[in-house]
Steps between C-alpha positions, in 0.01 A plus 500: 500500500459554125317219322685577184811672378565574136868460433489668159319807628783571745783460252713797409690551179785276604259220591553535877261601774548838658654409837285739704179391324589131534572533871168673554310216333676197649284259695708556811460878484124476454471248784703722732286803415178306565617355834629838612159656441337215696607672824409854394125522545485872425625431148230241430185585309241308702210677330610374160559149639149499647365610162673202339352263758153632423540463125642149531142412592302729273722539193841327519573600139529861618771398745709348225441801274675694773789252475530600132508866602777429752700325229473808279587751771744310726619228262380219725187291522501392863423723796782709639289591805456231772176660629290222340706233677465680834121531468476135392697396809263697723199335333658160549567556870156643577311232308702218658429636848132506399530139389646406838212677675236322291666164566505579873879486529692642794750784476810284459325268255395798289854641502636162394243483221599851392865398468404193297276698265746786447825308457377171350170564321577849372878537474605136455228396257528838328872451438434153362220609265689809384812297423295244307323770296829681440652181360199408285457849353868538408537143376183464293312830460755754374456573128785381282561850362507640856790298643665823618216526754437287804258483791693559817414321820405823676216567258374143537478554876322831441236326289457239773431772758239655270323167462537402864324806639147423368541137608600617847199730536253235382630207704641678805247781540168457318487130584535572874142631514364166378723239664326424828138545396498380138817340364591273791152351524472144365261597224512540124455877538803507729752346264332660197558851641849418625618325184350771281706761685808284436408476131469877472821567695723253314340592167575865567859410582536323166338788309708778659816295441403465135449876470842563651688294245282594203586865577859432389509551121799271445319189627295264285226243565421640845149359461641167625509660846120474496506123447494423877137615493403160353629282788382763749140478380524119485628487859220735607237273347651190658514667841128577488419146386714342773407747775861614548510829692822687410461750783447224758824341380683835526373566852599151613845554352537838674406345835747214444775752426471682831482195729 
């Protein structure tokens, strides 16, 4: 799951990669190692993963400074420990069940919603966004003098998970306390509170994604990843002017899904 591999740095005197070193750093080998650890909970560092989740809210730059440290010590940027993914999955399941409770769904409706959220909203959309960002970063953002480096898809998915976690907590946890008594009321305060939470959540996703790609020294012009802030703020303003409640739309969509 390395985001980058320097070909020149692995060359020996005869211009060939050491076979043992090359095998250890192939994408397949790294993927196998990561998936193997996914089923070995005792080998996961959940305390460190929880620390990262905390700092994704308070100081996401510190999380990516740790990515630099991992690159220096383990020669890879992306996580080699699936503990973060496991904790994120637990958060997703618990918050979705809470959403079903708030929306007064039955047991089977909540389970159906959980499957939709996990496999479509999180995994499916995550794969799509990660693939798009992987293509854009390699096609347009790699510096000309750094063509021996590339952003691998695994790192793009890792950045997506980092950015998705704050969005999940804001929209699937914090928002739950305001849905029935504030947000879903047909008042300006209702859609102002709801849409403001959406603005913060999506804005945070954009910002953490920007930090993830700007942390890679061989990329250029990563500031363009902040450009979606402009249409986001415009959409936010229009929603308040038109009385469009994002959360009401989401809840209606969730209920339609589980019919």
